[in-house]
Amino acid sequence: MTKRAQFDNVSLSFETPKGRLNVVEDVSYDINDGDFIAVIGPSGCGKTTMMSMLAGFQKPTTGNVLFDGRPVAGPGPERGVIFQEYGVFPWLTVKQNIAFGLTLSANRVAAGERDAICDHYLGLMGLSDFASSYPKHLSGGMRQRLAIARAYAVKPQFLLMDEPFGALDAQTRSNMQNLLLKVLETEGKTVMLITHSVEEAIYLASRIVVVTARPARIREIIDVPFAYPRDESIQERPEFGELRSYIRQLVMDEYRAQQAQMRPASFSE
Amino acid sequence: MDGAGVRRFGLGSIPWIGAILLWYAVRWSGFVNLSLIPAPHQVAAKFFELLTKEGLLIDIFASTRRVFFGVALGILVAVPVGFLLGWYRPARTFADPMINFFRALPPIALIPLVIVYFGVDEVAKLVILVYASFFSGVIVMYEGVSQITPLYIRVAQTLGANQAEIFRKVIIPLTVPHILTALRVALGVAWATLVASELIAAQRGLGAMIQNASTYFLLDVIYVGIICIGLIALIMDMILRKITARLLVWQDRAIA
Ligand SMILES: Nc1ncnc2c1ncn2[C@@H]1O[C@H](COP(=O)(O)OP(=O)(O)OP(=O)(O)O)[C@@H](O)[C@H]1O
Ligand SMILES: [Mg+2]
């Protein structure tokens, strides 16, 4: 198996007015080609920061983040990112948002094909009726689906997804999860997904990285014992339930640690 | 005009009618010397007299043209400068104090110097207006540009955009609203500066007309001049607002 991404003793701290804030501490793990990594941990612990080093927006303070064997130098279209804040372009219509990546020289396609791809994702994401609306008319969940469609449209081999389904209702969420599984099956992508949902992590991922309260360290890396292709029936399996309670316990511990840390000033000088 | 249009028009004209009534009321109240406040109908009569006999249109045209070119040139420079200042923090730290220094200078105070360096013809007036437009526009531009969130640029980068594409497809659309605001602010400031700029030996122009009238104490002419300036500024602003609404349909505004 080839390694696509490597975190190699990675630490990151921010200089803030109140002092140094350690956000990621001594994290090491590999993401192999075809892996589906889910990262789970308490809010504010440093998950987004960890991902943004691989996306190329942040440099580790110490250690190395490698992609395809080379230190990440910046963002690139082979690493598609779905941002926690969506970042749909308000000045473009829904369809123009999806088409955006396809109009760039890095992945330009002919106008006809572009149209077909846009229509395809508009349909998949249930946004066809809003193709020519501006994002200001969309609900939060629709914006999130638009951000997903826009990232899928350029077909990146590696997907970095930061709580991509967080704003969706349970039904839409499970549709989106199944859609993602189907996309992976046909296009063979590698995924790093940040989530707060233990069920989502187990249902989708091949490996789950549980991170600690801030600064984010690796609490445990758990292999998920279900083969792909998966469908919802695995959620009824006893192993699913066992794994779920095990991970929930870990996450709960870290959540409490984070809460305890929030009360006193958590800055070290 | 549809029902809503009629209502909006009605609503918009109430304050004007109120102002005119107040104007008459002040005269009738007896507290002021009537010769110091010409009545609205006298001002209106003067307006038509100036229009038909004295070539008021020439004055309007002269002033409007000055304001137009003053703002156009000022903003043409303010947009790139404001953009650079907003975009590159070091540039801002470097130039900010100086910009605020010059911005604080009232254009009137510069008139003697402008006369010395640029003489008394059209160029001098334009310099004053360009100066006023530039400094009001540049502030709006750099405040606006410095508030552009990096998120959209990051999104574009992850989709594969290169520097030129980011500029063309992300930064320009995000800058357009600030350019339009800068234009509107500069237009307001330029009209306000017009009278000052026409202090410099202007023969024609609304400001010149007001200046000349004040020497001969022609209050009705002064009123006509002031009202004309206000109206033309209002019309220009309305046009600009229409253009803004067209260009920025995508914006999420608190008020429609
Ligand atoms: N640029 C920055 N400068 C200073 N501090 C930062 C910066 N970015 C993030 N932080 C801090 O780092 C910590 C971790 O932030 P991060 O966004 O990675 O958390 P997260 O795990 O993604 O949380 P959530 O689940 O709520 O999204 C937070 O305390 C945040 O305040
Ligand atoms: Mg986050």
XYZ file of C-alpha atoms and ligand atoms in Angstrom:
557
model
C 0.000 0.000 0.000
C 1.365 3.412 -0.938
C 1.436 6.192 1.585
C -0.363 9.285 0.392
C -0.159 11.493 3.450
C 2.064 11.339 6.497
C 1.979 13.222 9.751
C 5.474 12.850 11.128
C 5.881 14.057 14.751
C 3.806 17.077 13.927
C 3.264 19.856 16.456
C 1.742 23.238 15.898
C 1.335 26.200 18.221
C -0.103 29.645 17.667
C 1.339 32.838 19.049
C -1.572 34.652 20.597
C -1.739 37.902 22.576
C -2.131 35.804 25.712
C 0.861 33.625 24.988
C 1.694 30.467 23.170
C -1.199 28.148 22.415
C -0.313 24.544 21.655
C -2.955 23.176 19.336
C -1.467 20.031 17.843
C 1.154 18.026 19.683
C 3.383 15.236 18.453
C 0.947 13.667 16.021
C 2.144 10.834 13.804
C 0.117 8.670 11.469
C -0.019 7.689 7.828
C -2.892 7.847 5.410
C -2.534 5.174 2.727
C -3.970 5.251 -0.741
C -7.638 4.310 -0.515
C -7.871 4.870 3.223
C -10.843 6.542 4.757
C -9.679 8.264 7.938
C -12.188 9.748 10.325
C -10.895 12.169 12.956
C -12.998 12.591 16.032
C -12.425 14.668 19.157
C -13.901 17.431 21.301
C -14.736 20.819 19.843
C -11.835 23.243 19.737
C -9.181 20.560 20.245
C -7.331 21.180 16.977
C -8.890 18.945 14.321
C -9.368 21.670 11.751
C -5.842 22.865 12.400
C -4.520 19.347 11.817
C -6.389 19.099 8.538
C -5.338 22.529 7.363
C -1.691 21.493 7.564
C -2.403 18.742 5.071
C -4.527 21.097 2.978
C -1.525 23.445 2.876
C -2.811 26.456 4.791
C -0.769 26.021 7.920
C 2.808 24.916 8.489
C 3.713 22.685 11.406
C 5.839 24.331 14.078
C 7.889 21.142 14.320
C 7.722 17.862 12.433
C 6.648 17.226 8.868
C 3.420 16.837 6.975
C 4.075 14.960 3.743
C 1.850 14.418 0.761
C 2.993 11.837 -1.777
C 6.347 11.824 0.008
C 6.988 15.558 -0.214
C 6.402 18.215 2.437
C 3.150 20.034 1.790
C 4.041 23.415 0.323
C 0.581 24.830 -0.235
C -2.939 23.979 -1.356
C -3.578 22.153 -4.617
C -6.462 20.699 -6.613
C -5.398 17.089 -5.960
C -6.461 17.703 -2.347
C -10.090 18.796 -2.425
C -11.254 20.522 0.733
C -14.759 20.897 2.093
C -14.484 23.659 4.659
C -16.312 23.701 7.949
C -17.592 27.188 7.016
C -18.613 25.986 3.499
C -17.206 29.051 1.734
C -19.744 29.017 -1.084
C -19.111 32.047 -3.290
C -21.960 34.482 -2.645
C -21.457 36.347 -5.914
C -22.019 33.227 -8.030
C -25.222 31.305 -8.582
C -25.516 27.739 -7.341
C -24.615 26.338 -10.734
C -21.736 28.766 -11.232
C -20.407 27.711 -7.837
C -20.317 24.084 -8.906
C -18.777 25.033 -12.241
C -16.110 27.230 -10.644
C -13.391 24.592 -10.402
C -14.117 23.343 -13.915
C -13.482 26.784 -15.394
C -9.959 26.955 -13.957
C -6.986 26.146 -16.132
C -5.920 23.416 -13.686
C -8.930 21.254 -14.550
C -10.673 22.912 -17.446
C -13.275 20.947 -19.339
C -15.269 21.856 -22.440
C -18.392 23.931 -21.827
C -20.747 21.117 -22.784
C -19.123 18.634 -20.460
C -19.037 21.224 -17.707
C -22.742 21.706 -18.056
C -23.321 17.972 -17.832
C -21.161 17.642 -14.709
C -22.947 20.559 -13.052
C -26.365 19.135 -13.821
C -25.250 15.769 -12.493
C -24.221 17.189 -9.120
C -27.166 19.576 -8.954
C -29.372 16.506 -9.212
C -27.391 14.407 -6.732
C -27.404 17.178 -4.148
C -31.067 18.028 -4.646
C -30.246 21.538 -5.801
C -31.645 21.423 -9.356
C -34.485 23.812 -8.565
C -32.009 26.352 -7.260
C -29.467 26.180 -10.087
C -29.759 29.878 -10.869
C -30.336 31.137 -7.319
C -27.717 32.999 -5.358
C -26.477 31.430 -2.110
C -28.236 34.088 -0.038
C -31.460 32.266 -0.854
C -30.192 28.872 0.348
C -30.604 27.265 3.748
C -27.552 26.258 5.754
C -27.894 22.628 4.749
C -28.232 23.558 1.089
C -25.078 25.648 1.252
C -23.282 22.712 2.768
C -24.469 20.444 -0.047
C -23.389 23.078 -2.546
C -19.901 23.137 -1.022
C -19.780 19.348 -1.294
C -20.922 19.402 -4.927
C -18.341 22.028 -5.814
C -15.545 19.948 -4.289
C -16.721 16.681 -5.890
C -17.064 18.287 -9.317
C -13.310 18.592 -9.880
C -12.819 14.961 -8.808
C -9.883 15.310 -6.429
C -8.125 12.050 -5.577
C -7.814 13.064 -1.962
C -10.730 14.582 -0.090
C -10.371 16.590 3.115
C -13.792 17.027 4.657
C -14.299 19.149 7.752
C -17.648 18.193 9.300
C -19.202 18.136 5.848
C -22.592 16.843 6.945
C -22.906 18.763 10.212
C -25.711 21.072 9.107
C -27.913 18.390 7.541
C -30.996 16.704 8.895
C -30.701 12.997 9.718
C -32.278 11.845 6.447
C -30.214 14.086 4.174
C -27.152 13.242 6.185
C -27.525 9.544 5.608
C -28.213 10.179 1.915
C -24.993 12.164 1.718
C -23.063 9.441 3.530
C -24.330 6.802 1.129
C -23.576 9.040 -1.805
C -20.032 9.497 -0.553
C -19.603 5.728 -0.194
C -20.826 5.291 -3.763
C -18.502 7.973 -5.099
C -15.585 6.295 -3.334
C -16.521 2.927 -4.729
C -16.495 4.172 -8.313
C -13.725 6.755 -8.114
C -11.429 5.198 -5.523
C -10.563 8.230 -3.434
C -8.649 8.705 -0.207
C -10.506 10.608 2.469
C -9.779 12.420 5.696
C -13.019 13.332 7.397
C -13.547 15.308 10.587
C -16.757 14.494 12.371
C -18.445 14.748 15.732
C -20.633 11.724 15.065
C -19.288 8.372 16.242
C -21.840 6.525 14.065
C -20.764 8.471 11.008
C -17.119 7.703 11.705
C -17.751 3.970 12.053
C -20.136 3.771 9.124
C -17.815 5.529 6.690
C -14.227 5.131 7.824
C -11.675 2.381 7.544
C -9.729 3.855 10.432
C -10.762 6.223 13.186
C -8.305 8.600 14.789
C -9.516 9.684 18.216
C -7.744 12.845 19.295
C -7.371 14.244 22.790
C -8.512 17.528 24.277
C -6.363 20.456 23.192
C -3.562 20.201 22.362
C -4.673 17.464 19.966
C -2.616 14.326 20.443
C -3.517 10.893 19.219
C -5.544 9.099 21.810
C -6.055 5.945 19.805
C -6.264 4.780 16.215
C -8.982 2.211 15.683
C -9.386 -0.072 12.683
C -12.980 -0.467 11.619
C -13.599 -4.145 10.892
C -16.195 -3.749 8.123
C -15.365 -4.351 4.484
C -16.485 -2.071 1.659
C -18.929 -1.791 -0.036
C -20.979 -1.036 3.058
C -24.616 -0.365 3.494
C -26.789 0.683 6.363
C -27.281 -2.875 7.534
C -23.862 -2.837 9.218
C -25.283 -0.427 11.725
C -27.434 -3.272 13.051
C -24.440 -5.538 13.612
C -23.375 -6.184 17.228
C -19.749 -5.242 16.464
C -20.995 -1.847 15.337
C -22.677 -1.285 18.682
C -19.651 -2.457 20.648
C -17.309 -0.242 18.702
C -19.688 2.635 19.113
C -19.809 2.398 22.897
C -16.049 1.966 23.056
C -15.350 5.082 20.969
C -18.073 7.060 22.690
C -16.347 6.403 25.980
C -13.024 7.670 24.626
C -14.615 10.751 23.147
C -16.536 11.413 26.344
C -13.309 11.254 28.387
C -11.666 13.785 26.133
C -14.741 15.971 26.107
C -14.607 16.107 29.898
C -10.895 16.851 29.829
C -11.557 19.693 27.433
C -14.318 21.075 29.640
C -12.049 20.949 32.680
C -9.396 22.770 30.670
C -11.761 25.502 29.538
C -12.368 26.850 33.024
C -8.889 28.025 34.067
C -6.848 29.927 31.510
C -5.407 27.216 29.312
C -2.490 29.225 28.005
C 1.043 28.353 28.881
C 3.521 31.177 28.906
C -46.316 52.980 -12.093
C -47.680 50.150 -9.975
C -49.300 50.481 -6.567
C -46.100 49.998 -4.603
C -44.303 52.483 -6.842
C -46.962 55.111 -6.232
C -46.727 54.530 -2.502
C -42.959 54.782 -2.506
C -43.143 57.976 -4.514
C -45.732 59.387 -2.128
C -43.670 58.413 0.886
C -40.563 59.951 -0.655
C -42.249 63.261 -1.437
C -43.724 63.834 2.029
C -40.498 65.209 3.562
C -40.045 67.556 0.586
C -43.544 68.906 0.927
C -42.911 69.209 4.662
C -39.700 71.139 4.065
C -41.435 73.595 1.744
C -44.263 74.108 4.231
C -41.723 74.672 6.988
C -39.973 77.165 4.779
C -43.204 79.163 4.343
C -43.944 78.771 8.040
C -40.627 80.322 9.024
C -41.448 83.334 6.840
C -44.961 83.664 8.215
C -43.879 83.260 11.817
C -42.569 86.816 11.739
C -39.380 86.001 13.607
C -37.156 86.662 10.626
C -36.687 89.548 8.300
C -38.571 88.585 5.131
C -35.875 89.977 2.878
C -33.430 87.430 4.337
C -35.505 84.441 3.280
C -36.915 84.434 -0.216
C -40.120 82.405 -0.510
C -40.107 79.071 -2.314
C -42.175 80.481 -5.171
C -39.731 83.376 -5.522
C -36.862 80.945 -5.691
C -38.747 78.911 -8.260
C -39.362 82.034 -10.343
C -35.673 82.889 -10.095
C -34.826 79.381 -11.170
C -36.804 79.760 -14.396
C -35.383 83.197 -14.974
C -31.827 81.935 -14.595
C -32.638 78.946 -16.713
C -34.065 80.935 -19.613
C -32.100 84.172 -19.484
C -28.826 83.569 -17.676
C -27.808 80.185 -18.959
C -28.207 78.234 -15.706
C -27.763 75.059 -17.720
C -24.243 76.129 -18.611
C -23.438 76.479 -14.919
C -24.993 73.116 -14.149
C -23.071 71.518 -16.965
C -19.777 73.137 -15.947
C -20.127 71.975 -12.347
C -21.369 68.508 -13.170
C -18.511 68.005 -15.573
C -15.970 69.080 -12.975
C -17.433 66.772 -10.382
C -17.641 63.924 -12.859
C -14.024 64.155 -13.983
C -12.786 64.937 -10.497
C -14.445 61.840 -9.087
C -13.539 59.666 -12.053
C -9.843 60.544 -11.849
C -9.748 60.449 -8.054
C -11.356 57.023 -7.891
C -9.284 55.710 -10.763
C -6.222 56.266 -8.590
C -7.934 55.454 -5.282
C -8.986 51.964 -6.390
C -5.521 50.507 -7.006
C -3.929 52.426 -4.145
C -6.693 51.512 -1.701
C -6.517 47.954 -2.901
C -2.769 47.695 -2.294
C -3.098 49.270 1.131
C -5.902 46.925 2.094
C -4.242 43.877 0.700
C -0.673 44.251 1.935
C -0.570 44.977 5.622
C 2.996 46.357 5.503
C 1.947 48.851 2.833
C -0.734 50.017 5.183
C 1.459 50.489 8.211
C 3.754 52.362 5.903
C 1.250 54.685 4.242
C -1.622 54.919 6.696
C -0.428 57.887 8.797
C 0.395 59.899 5.727
C -2.954 59.209 4.101
C -4.771 60.248 7.232
C -2.661 63.383 7.429
C -3.620 64.484 3.947
C -7.199 63.386 4.331
C -7.610 65.600 7.364
C -6.629 68.721 5.409
C -9.719 70.593 4.252
C -9.473 71.223 0.498
C -10.264 74.914 1.060
C -7.033 75.291 2.984
C -5.150 74.071 -0.055
C -6.643 76.560 -2.479
C -3.921 79.211 -2.120
C -1.277 76.592 -2.828
C -3.210 75.149 -5.733
C -3.462 78.613 -7.253
C 0.286 79.064 -6.916
C 1.133 75.709 -8.456
C -1.679 75.136 -10.930
C -2.896 78.600 -11.761
C -6.542 79.592 -11.803
C -8.004 77.689 -14.728
C -9.821 74.395 -15.075
C -6.836 72.284 -13.975
C -6.730 73.923 -10.564
C -10.386 73.140 -9.884
C -9.932 69.605 -11.056
C -6.946 69.152 -8.754
C -9.029 70.123 -5.734
C -11.827 67.738 -6.688
C -9.470 64.893 -7.495
C -7.758 65.433 -4.176
C -11.028 65.315 -2.255
C -12.324 62.256 -4.165
C -9.082 60.355 -3.902
C -8.722 60.614 -0.148
C -12.328 59.817 0.603
C -12.323 56.909 -1.863
C -9.029 55.408 -0.807
C -10.163 54.991 2.797
C -13.352 53.221 1.778
C -11.400 50.956 -0.551
C -8.768 49.872 1.891
C -11.143 49.395 4.788
C -13.301 47.229 2.536
C -10.505 45.242 0.954
C -8.804 44.561 4.268
C -12.009 42.928 5.459
C -12.179 40.375 2.654
C -12.039 36.981 4.357
C -9.271 34.625 3.264
C -11.781 31.744 3.183
C -12.886 32.329 -0.435
C -9.302 32.549 -1.605
C -8.512 29.301 0.167
C -11.509 27.619 -1.416
C -10.382 28.781 -4.842
C -6.859 27.511 -4.184
C -8.087 24.055 -3.226
C -10.060 23.963 -6.462
C -6.837 24.653 -8.361
C -6.964 28.389 -9.025
C -3.657 30.073 -9.831
C -2.775 33.613 -8.758
C -4.269 35.265 -11.837
C -7.483 33.258 -11.548
C -7.821 34.087 -7.865
C -7.467 37.742 -8.700
C -9.888 37.688 -11.606
C -12.510 35.338 -10.245
C -12.455 35.946 -6.513
C -10.806 39.205 -5.573
C -12.386 41.372 -8.246
C -15.968 40.286 -7.487
C -15.296 40.884 -3.803
C -13.824 44.320 -4.535
C -16.613 45.642 -6.768
C -18.933 46.493 -3.853
C -16.197 48.564 -2.253
C -15.450 50.389 -5.497
C -19.108 51.313 -5.773
C -19.229 52.515 -2.179
C -16.037 54.514 -2.726
C -17.651 56.111 -5.783
C -20.730 57.106 -3.834
C -18.756 58.552 -0.955
C -16.440 60.415 -3.322
C -19.372 61.853 -5.253
C -20.848 63.257 -2.061
C -17.533 64.734 -0.991
C -16.865 66.151 -4.449
C -20.139 68.035 -4.554
C -19.389 69.352 -1.100
C -16.001 70.540 -2.312
C -17.315 72.008 -5.534
C -18.091 75.454 -4.155
C -14.599 75.627 -2.698
C -13.014 74.590 -5.976
C -15.001 77.220 -7.833
C -13.697 79.871 -5.470
C -10.748 79.843 -7.800
C -11.820 82.467 -10.292
C -14.471 80.412 -11.985
C -16.668 82.158 -14.482
C -19.303 79.482 -14.740
C -20.468 76.774 -12.422
C -22.967 76.527 -9.597
C -20.315 77.302 -7.001
C -19.208 80.366 -8.951
C -22.806 81.439 -9.302
C -23.253 81.224 -5.527
C -20.019 83.135 -4.925
C -21.007 85.931 -7.282
C -24.514 86.117 -5.874
C -23.155 86.483 -2.365
C -21.123 89.535 -3.366
C -24.320 91.235 -4.517
C -26.442 89.731 -1.762
C -28.739 87.939 -4.242
C -30.225 85.492 -1.781
C -32.661 83.933 -4.253
C -29.812 83.067 -6.606
C -27.903 81.494 -3.728
C -30.942 79.376 -2.916
C -31.297 78.272 -6.534
C -27.628 77.307 -6.600
C -27.785 75.331 -3.394
C -30.932 73.488 -4.429
C -29.443 72.655 -7.825
C -26.308 71.201 -6.226
C -28.419 69.113 -3.862
C -30.689 67.858 -6.620
C -27.938 66.924 -9.045
C -26.010 65.156 -6.275
C -29.193 63.305 -5.379
C -29.821 62.249 -8.980
C -26.238 61.038 -9.411
C -26.484 59.064 -6.205
C -29.753 57.493 -7.323
C -28.212 56.441 -10.626
C -25.260 54.944 -8.820
C -27.568 53.117 -6.445
C -29.462 51.630 -9.372
C -26.189 50.442 -10.892
C -25.133 49.033 -7.526
C -28.378 47.127 -7.143
C -27.867 45.693 -10.649
C -24.273 44.630 -10.082
C -24.762 43.324 -6.579
C -27.967 41.302 -6.795
C -26.049 38.579 -5.009
C -25.504 40.611 -1.876
C -27.409 39.766 1.240
C -28.751 43.112 2.356
C -30.643 43.905 5.487
C -32.874 46.256 3.481
C -34.124 45.310 0.046
N -5.018 31.122 13.455
C -5.178 30.869 14.752
N -4.594 31.651 15.679
C -4.741 31.395 16.992
N -5.454 30.374 17.487
C -6.059 29.565 16.617
C -5.959 29.757 15.208
N -6.679 28.792 14.584
C -7.194 28.037 15.560
N -6.819 28.480 16.781
C -7.165 27.872 18.069
O -6.809 26.518 17.999
C -7.734 25.720 18.673
C -8.194 24.594 17.788
O -8.921 25.106 16.705
P -9.538 24.144 15.590
O -10.317 24.995 14.668
O -8.459 23.327 15.000
O -10.512 23.235 16.455
P -11.474 22.038 15.981
O -10.989 20.814 16.637
O -11.599 22.032 14.521
O -12.852 22.465 16.663
P -14.354 22.266 16.117
O -14.711 20.849 16.309
O -15.160 23.161 17.019
O -14.365 22.694 14.700
C -8.854 26.640 19.118
O -8.677 26.879 20.500
C -8.647 27.897 18.334
O -8.989 28.996 19.115
Mg -13.052 22.552 13.229
